[in-house]
PDB file of C-alpha atoms and ligand atoms in Angstrom:
ATOM      1  CA  MET A 585     113.740 106.817  92.852  1.00 85.00           C
ATOM      2  CA  GLN A 586     110.371 106.455  91.196  1.00 94.00           C
ATOM      3  CA  ASN A 587     110.179 102.770  92.069  1.00 97.00           C
ATOM      4  CA  ILE A 588     110.066 103.535  95.813  1.00 98.00           C
ATOM      5  CA  LYS A 589     106.498 103.926  97.077  1.00 98.00           C
ATOM      6  CA  LEU A 590     106.333 105.381 100.563  1.00 98.00           C
ATOM      7  CA  ILE A 591     102.922 104.545 101.965  1.00 98.00           C
ATOM      8  CA  SER A 592     101.820 107.220 104.357  1.00 95.00           C
ATOM      9  CA  HIS A 593      98.640 106.733 106.378  1.00 96.00           C
ATOM     10  CA  PRO A 594      97.688 107.747 109.933  1.00 98.00           C
ATOM     11  CA  LEU A 595      96.732 104.179 110.883  1.00 98.00           C
ATOM     12  CA  ILE A 596     100.089 102.860 109.674  1.00 98.00           C
ATOM     13  CA  GLU A 597     102.000 105.677 111.436  1.00 98.00           C
ATOM     14  CA  HIS A 598     100.229 104.895 114.704  1.00 98.00           C
ATOM     15  CA  LYS A 599     100.858 101.164 114.439  1.00 98.00           C
ATOM     16  CA  LEU A 600     104.498 101.738 113.468  1.00 98.00           C
ATOM     17  CA  ALA A 601     105.091 103.752 116.636  1.00 98.00           C
ATOM     18  CA  ILE A 602     103.941 100.805 118.760  1.00 98.00           C
ATOM     19  CA  LEU A 603     105.818  98.297 116.565  1.00 98.00           C
ATOM     20  CA  ARG A 604     109.120 100.133 117.071  1.00 98.00           C
ATOM     21  CA  ASP A 605     108.694 100.349 120.856  1.00 98.00           C
ATOM     22  CA  ILE A 606     111.093  98.074 122.746  1.00 97.00           C
ATOM     23  CA  ASN A 607     108.314  97.426 125.302  1.00 97.00           C
ATOM     24  CA  THR A 608     105.928  95.925 122.728  1.00 98.00           C
ATOM     25  CA  ASP A 609     105.682  92.206 123.467  1.00 97.00           C
ATOM     26  CA  PRO A 610     105.912  89.465 120.776  1.00 97.00           C
ATOM     27  CA  PHE A 611     102.149  88.858 120.739  1.00 97.00           C
ATOM     28  CA  GLN A 612     101.364  92.500 120.043  1.00 98.00           C
ATOM     29  CA  PHE A 613     104.331  92.771 117.673  1.00 98.00           C
ATOM     30  CA  ARG A 614     102.959  89.923 115.532  1.00 98.00           C
ATOM     31  CA  MET A 615      99.499  91.511 115.473  1.00 98.00           C
ATOM     32  CA  LEU A 616     100.950  94.845 114.350  1.00 98.00           C
ATOM     33  CA  VAL A 617     103.095  93.262 111.621  1.00 98.00           C
ATOM     34  CA  ASP A 618      99.955  91.545 110.395  1.00 98.00           C
ATOM     35  CA  GLU A 619      97.841  94.716 110.445  1.00 98.00           C
ATOM     36  CA  ILE A 620     100.485  96.936 108.824  1.00 98.00           C
ATOM     37  CA  THR A 621     101.123  94.389 106.070  1.00 98.00           C
ATOM     38  CA  TYR A 622      97.385  94.211 105.416  1.00 98.00           C
ATOM     39  CA  LEU A 623      97.163  97.978 104.996  1.00 98.00           C
ATOM     40  CA  MET A 624     100.292  98.083 102.819  1.00 98.00           C
ATOM     41  CA  LEU A 625      99.066  95.317 100.535  1.00 97.00           C
ATOM     42  CA  PHE A 626      95.852  97.252 100.024  1.00 95.00           C
ATOM     43  CA  GLU A 627      97.988 100.004  98.460  1.00 96.00           C
ATOM     44  CA  ALA A 628     100.401  97.679  96.628  1.00 97.00           C
ATOM     45  CA  SER A 629      97.496  95.919  94.906  1.00 97.00           C
ATOM     46  CA  ARG A 630      95.948  99.109  93.535  1.00 96.00           C
ATOM     47  CA  ASP A 631      97.037  98.351  89.938  1.00 96.00           C
ATOM     48  CA  PHE A 632      96.031  94.678  89.919  1.00 97.00           C
ATOM     49  CA  GLY A 633      94.159  93.617  86.808  1.00 96.00           C
ATOM     50  CA  LEU A 634      90.480  92.674  86.862  1.00 97.00           C
ATOM     51  CA  LYS A 635      88.312  90.522  84.631  1.00 98.00           C
ATOM     52  CA  ASP A 636      84.620  90.806  83.881  1.00 98.00           C
ATOM     53  CA  VAL A 637      82.396  88.168  85.426  1.00 98.00           C
ATOM     54  CA  GLU A 638      78.669  87.607  85.673  1.00 98.00           C
ATOM     55  CA  VAL A 639      77.186  87.063  89.109  1.00 98.00           C
ATOM     56  CA  GLN A 640      73.768  85.775  90.058  1.00 98.00           C
ATOM     57  CA  THR A 641      72.569  87.673  93.124  1.00 98.00           C
ATOM     58  CA  PRO A 642      69.434  86.497  94.974  1.00 98.00           C
ATOM     59  CA  VAL A 643      67.573  89.164  92.970  1.00 98.00           C
ATOM     60  CA  ALA A 644      69.140  89.441  89.495  1.00 98.00           C
ATOM     61  CA  THR A 645      72.128  88.725  87.287  1.00 98.00           C
ATOM     62  CA  THR A 646      74.789  91.418  87.192  1.00 98.00           C
ATOM     63  CA  LYS A 647      78.159  92.142  85.665  1.00 98.00           C
ATOM     64  CA  ALA A 648      80.979  92.356  88.212  1.00 98.00           C
ATOM     65  CA  LYS A 649      84.787  92.256  88.396  1.00 98.00           C
ATOM     66  CA  LYS A 650      87.141  89.695  89.843  1.00 97.00           C
ATOM     67  CA  MET A 651      90.906  89.609  90.185  1.00 96.00           C
ATOM     68  CA  ALA A 652      92.740  88.623  87.019  1.00 96.00           C
ATOM     69  CA  THR A 653      96.236  89.017  88.442  1.00 96.00           C
ATOM     70  CA  LYS A 654      97.696  85.735  89.641  1.00 97.00           C
ATOM     71  CA  VAL A 655      99.971  86.347  92.591  1.00 98.00           C
ATOM     72  CA  MET A 656     102.906  84.478  94.058  1.00 98.00           C
ATOM     73  CA  ILE A 657     103.849  85.767  97.499  1.00 98.00           C
ATOM     74  CA  CYS A 658     107.535  85.279  98.248  1.00 98.00           C
ATOM     75  CA  PRO A 659     108.273  85.542 101.955  1.00 98.00           C
ATOM     76  CA  ILE A 660     111.951  85.819 102.778  1.00 96.00           C
ATOM     77  CA  LEU A 661     112.562  83.430 105.645  1.00 93.00           C
ATOM     78  CA  ARG A 662     112.165  83.823 108.469  1.00 91.00           C
ATOM     79  CA  ALA A 663     110.877  87.251 109.553  1.00 94.00           C
ATOM     80  CA  ALA A 664     108.452  87.562 106.616  1.00 96.00           C
ATOM     81  CA  LEU A 665     106.452  84.582 107.882  1.00 96.00           C
ATOM     82  CA  GLY A 666     104.929  87.092 110.282  1.00 96.00           C
ATOM     83  CA  MET A 667     103.491  88.930 107.259  1.00 97.00           C
ATOM     84  CA  LEU A 668     102.076  85.921 105.433  1.00 97.00           C
ATOM     85  CA  ASP A 669      98.721  85.495 107.196  1.00 96.00           C
ATOM     86  CA  SER A 670      97.616  89.014 106.377  1.00 95.00           C
ATOM     87  CA  VAL A 671      98.434  88.437 102.721  1.00 95.00           C
ATOM     88  CA  PHE A 672      96.183  85.365 102.698  1.00 95.00           C
ATOM     89  CA  LYS A 673      93.369  87.394 104.244  1.00 96.00           C
ATOM     90  CA  LEU A 674      93.387  89.690 101.198  1.00 96.00           C
ATOM     91  CA  LEU A 675      94.616  87.233  98.561  1.00 96.00           C
ATOM     92  CA  PRO A 676      93.336  83.790  99.549  1.00 95.00           C
ATOM     93  CA  ASP A 677      94.202  82.379  96.096  1.00 94.00           C
ATOM     94  CA  ALA A 678      97.832  83.492  96.148  1.00 97.00           C
ATOM     95  CA  SER A 679     100.546  80.851  95.789  1.00 98.00           C
ATOM     96  CA  VAL A 680     103.594  80.979  98.007  1.00 98.00           C
ATOM     97  CA  GLY A 681     107.187  80.824  96.823  1.00 98.00           C
ATOM     98  CA  PHE A 682     109.514  80.583  99.824  1.00 97.00           C
ATOM     99  CA  LEU A 683     112.945  82.180  99.637  1.00 97.00           C
ATOM    100  CA  GLY A 684     115.534  81.323 102.267  1.00 95.00           C
ATOM    101  CA  PHE A 685     118.307  83.823 102.947  1.00 88.00           C
ATOM    102  CA  GLN A 686     120.495  83.980 105.998  1.00 82.00           C
ATOM    103  CA  ARG A 687     122.472  87.008 107.059  1.00 75.00           C
ATOM    104  CA  ASN A 688     126.219  86.463 107.226  1.00 80.00           C
ATOM    105  CA  GLU A 689     127.068  88.391 110.400  1.00 77.00           C
ATOM    106  CA  GLN A 690     130.622  89.088 109.144  1.00 80.00           C
ATOM    107  CA  THR A 691     129.837  90.450 105.679  1.00 80.00           C
ATOM    108  CA  LEU A 692     126.293  91.578 106.644  1.00 70.00           C
ATOM    109  CA  GLU A 693     125.222  90.184 103.266  1.00 75.00           C
ATOM    110  CA  ALA A 694     122.486  87.660 102.587  1.00 78.00           C
ATOM    111  CA  GLU A 695     123.387  84.072 101.796  1.00 87.00           C
ATOM    112  CA  PHE A 696     120.882  82.076  99.790  1.00 90.00           C
ATOM    113  CA  TYR A 697     120.039  78.597 101.128  1.00 92.00           C
ATOM    114  CA  TYR A 698     116.519  77.607 100.058  1.00 94.00           C
ATOM    115  CA  ALA A 699     113.793  78.201  97.472  1.00 95.00           C
ATOM    116  CA  LYS A 700     110.483  76.516  96.781  1.00 96.00           C
ATOM    117  CA  LEU A 701     108.411  78.085  94.019  1.00 97.00           C
ATOM    118  CA  PRO A 702     105.036  77.012  92.609  1.00 97.00           C
ATOM    119  CA  LYS A 703     105.234  75.297  89.188  1.00 97.00           C
ATOM    120  CA  ASP A 704     103.453  78.149  87.396  1.00 98.00           C
ATOM    121  CA  HIS A 705     105.697  80.852  88.923  1.00 98.00           C
ATOM    122  CA  LYS A 706     106.508  82.382  85.516  1.00 98.00           C
ATOM    123  CA  GLU A 707     102.848  83.336  84.997  1.00 97.00           C
ATOM    124  CA  ARG A 708     102.498  85.073  88.349  1.00 98.00           C
ATOM    125  CA  LEU A 709     103.186  88.517  89.728  1.00 98.00           C
ATOM    126  CA  ALA A 710     105.740  87.931  92.485  1.00 98.00           C
ATOM    127  CA  ILE A 711     105.334  90.018  95.632  1.00 98.00           C
ATOM    128  CA  ILE A 712     108.402  89.608  97.784  1.00 98.00           C
ATOM    129  CA  ILE A 713     107.756  90.322 101.453  1.00 98.00           C
ATOM    130  CA  ASP A 714     110.382  91.082 104.083  1.00 98.00           C
ATOM    131  CA  PRO A 715     109.671  93.397 107.036  1.00 98.00           C
ATOM    132  CA  MET A 716     113.129  95.022 106.897  1.00 97.00           C
ATOM    133  CA  PHE A 717     114.805  96.494 103.800  1.00 98.00           C
ATOM    134  CA  ALA A 718     118.267  97.177 105.244  1.00 96.00           C
ATOM    135  CA  THR A 719     121.443  96.860 103.106  1.00 93.00           C
ATOM    136  CA  GLY A 720     119.391  95.792 100.089  1.00 95.00           C
ATOM    137  CA  GLY A 721     121.585  92.709  99.634  1.00 92.00           C
ATOM    138  CA  THR A 722     118.807  90.199 100.288  1.00 93.00           C
ATOM    139  CA  ALA A 723     116.384  92.125  98.112  1.00 96.00           C
ATOM    140  CA  ILE A 724     118.816  92.236  95.193  1.00 96.00           C
ATOM    141  CA  ASP A 725     119.597  88.524  95.462  1.00 94.00           C
ATOM    142  CA  ALA A 726     115.917  87.628  95.782  1.00 96.00           C
ATOM    143  CA  VAL A 727     114.978  89.582  92.653  1.00 97.00           C
ATOM    144  CA  LYS A 728     117.990  88.204  90.761  1.00 96.00           C
ATOM    145  CA  PHE A 729     116.923  84.671  91.697  1.00 96.00           C
ATOM    146  CA  LEU A 730     113.299  85.161  90.626  1.00 97.00           C
ATOM    147  CA  LYS A 731     114.335  86.776  87.336  1.00 97.00           C
ATOM    148  CA  SER A 732     116.718  83.849  86.670  1.00 96.00           C
ATOM    149  CA  LYS A 733     113.675  81.555  87.077  1.00 97.00           C
ATOM    150  CA  GLY A 734     111.726  83.511  84.456  1.00 98.00           C
ATOM    151  CA  VAL A 735     109.549  85.623  86.764  1.00 98.00           C
ATOM    152  CA  GLU A 736     108.894  88.896  84.919  1.00 97.00           C
ATOM    153  CA  LYS A 737     106.667  90.933  87.209  1.00 97.00           C
ATOM    154  CA  ILE A 738     107.993  91.597  90.699  1.00 98.00           C
ATOM    155  CA  LYS A 739     107.020  93.932  93.576  1.00 98.00           C
ATOM    156  CA  PHE A 740     108.498  94.233  97.032  1.00 98.00           C
ATOM    157  CA  ILE A 741     106.796  95.053 100.349  1.00 98.00           C
ATOM    158  CA  SER A 742     108.922  95.991 103.378  1.00 98.00           C
ATOM    159  CA  ILE A 743     107.615  97.666 106.508  1.00 98.00           C
ATOM    160  CA  LEU A 744     110.790  99.640 107.250  1.00 98.00           C
ATOM    161  CA  ALA A 745     113.608 100.616 104.879  1.00 98.00           C
ATOM    162  CA  ALA A 746     117.035 102.246 105.002  1.00 98.00           C
ATOM    163  CA  PRO A 747     118.027 104.783 102.312  1.00 98.00           C
ATOM    164  CA  GLU A 748     121.326 102.941 101.644  1.00 97.00           C
ATOM    165  CA  GLY A 749     119.504  99.737 100.727  1.00 97.00           C
ATOM    166  CA  LEU A 750     116.848 101.491  98.648  1.00 98.00           C
ATOM    167  CA  ASN A 751     119.513 103.403  96.662  1.00 98.00           C
ATOM    168  CA  ARG A 752     121.604 100.313  96.002  1.00 97.00           C
ATOM    169  CA  PHE A 753     118.544  98.293  94.968  1.00 98.00           C
ATOM    170  CA  SER A 754     117.073 100.993  92.739  1.00 98.00           C
ATOM    171  CA  GLU A 755     120.308 101.383  90.765  1.00 98.00           C
ATOM    172  CA  ILE A 756     120.118  97.719  89.794  1.00 98.00           C
ATOM    173  CA  TYR A 757     116.348  97.220  89.609  1.00 98.00           C
ATOM    174  CA  PRO A 758     114.662 100.561  88.851  1.00 97.00           C
ATOM    175  CA  ASP A 759     111.773  98.563  87.370  1.00 96.00           C
ATOM    176  CA  VAL A 760     110.855  96.817  90.637  1.00 98.00           C
ATOM    177  CA  GLU A 761     108.477  98.770  92.894  1.00 98.00           C
ATOM    178  CA  VAL A 762     109.307  98.743  96.591  1.00 98.00           C
ATOM    179  CA  TYR A 763     106.463  99.617  98.983  1.00 98.00           C
ATOM    180  CA  THR A 764     107.552 100.719 102.422  1.00 98.00           C
ATOM    181  CA  ALA A 765     105.827 102.392 105.361  1.00 98.00           C
ATOM    182  CA  ALA A 766     108.921 104.298 106.536  1.00 98.00           C
ATOM    183  CA  ILE A 767     112.347 105.290 105.263  1.00 98.00           C
ATOM    184  CA  ASP A 768     114.536 105.534 108.359  1.00 98.00           C
ATOM    185  CA  LYS A 769     117.788 107.464 108.956  1.00 98.00           C
ATOM    186  CA  GLY A 770     120.232 104.751 107.935  1.00 98.00           C
ATOM    187  CA  LEU A 771     122.151 101.680 109.026  1.00 97.00           C
ATOM    188  CA  ASN A 772     124.439 101.101 111.961  1.00 96.00           C
ATOM    189  CA  GLU A 773     127.780  99.260 111.726  1.00 93.00           C
ATOM    190  CA  LYS A 774     125.975  95.925 112.112  1.00 91.00           C
ATOM    191  CA  GLY A 775     123.634  96.642 109.232  1.00 92.00           C
ATOM    192  CA  TYR A 776     120.631  97.280 111.497  1.00 96.00           C
ATOM    193  CA  ILE A 777     118.174  99.983 110.550  1.00 98.00           C
ATOM    194  CA  ILE A 778     118.319 103.106 112.759  1.00 98.00           C
ATOM    195  CA  PRO A 779     116.052 103.800 114.555  1.00 98.00           C
ATOM    196  CA  GLY A 780     114.327 100.701 113.141  1.00 98.00           C
ATOM    197  CA  LEU A 781     112.784  98.172 115.482  1.00 98.00           C
ATOM    198  CA  GLY A 782     115.630  95.747 116.159  1.00 97.00           C
ATOM    199  CA  ASP A 783     115.713  92.236 114.747  1.00 96.00           C
ATOM    200  CA  ALA A 784     112.292  91.655 113.216  1.00 97.00           C
ATOM    201  CA  GLY A 785     112.649  87.858 113.165  1.00 96.00           C
ATOM    202  CA  ASP A 786     113.594  87.752 116.840  1.00 96.00           C
ATOM    203  CA  ARG A 787     110.668  89.963 117.761  1.00 97.00           C
ATOM    204  CA  VAL A 788     108.160  87.940 115.700  1.00 96.00           C
ATOM    205  CA  PHE A 789     109.381  84.587 116.983  1.00 96.00           C
ATOM    206  CA  ASN A 790     110.354  85.677 120.498  1.00 96.00           C
ATOM    207  CA  THR A 791     113.958  84.533 120.163  1.00 95.00           C
ATOM    208  CA  ILE A 792     115.658  87.527 121.768  1.00 83.00           C
ATOM    209  CA  ASN A 793     118.099  86.159 124.326  1.00 74.00           C
TER     210      ASN A 793
HETATM  211  N1  URA B1270     116.992  92.882 109.758  1.00 50.86           N
HETATM  212  C1  URA B1270     116.326  93.162 110.901  1.00 50.86           C
HETATM  213  O1  URA B1270     115.600  92.336 111.425  1.00 50.86           O
HETATM  214  N2  URA B1270     116.481  94.386 111.443  1.00 50.86           N
HETATM  215  C2  URA B1270     117.256  95.332 110.910  1.00 50.86           C
HETATM  216  O2  URA B1270     117.335  96.430 111.452  1.00 50.86           O
HETATM  217  C3  URA B1270     117.953  95.013 109.716  1.00 50.86           C
HETATM  218  C4  URA B1270     117.804  93.787 109.163  1.00 50.86           C
END
């Protein structure tokens, strides 16, 4: 699966170990999601296009480069909201296209309920963010939706992934790169990633009851 980009870095490995830990509290969990996303985006943006610009420094005029790639970040509600701030730190000019999917606990599949894209979405590189790439159902539906709206360039960033979801997704969308920091063992009968980290949304928003 050439579209799957496993990002391996000691800092990410270290932070992932703490992120997975059941004893990590929501405050620290949010910080780690933010930091890991930041490091992953650094890698996922490696092929972004640049344009030549001229800059006046206090001393002289010089040629320099600025980003030419226009980005639309697509957080999948709700867990991906925990990743959004770090994206803005690196890409302050990015637009946001929200995608709302809810897991049907019976079928374990994603059900689409909301989308809000910027008007110029067709001209932008879409980067879908979702901390967990589990069955692949949400990812497939999200990409299908964006393609139906005319978005041509799409990438995906997920902190943890399951092989089942990556395989299913890559058969349908071998052209869409998925960046992940870990490919775990698999899924349990409830569609949770093993060993994973539990429910990412609950841990970000402190809604574990
Ligand atoms: N969503 C989560 O939050 N966790 C999983 O393990 C799978 C899907």
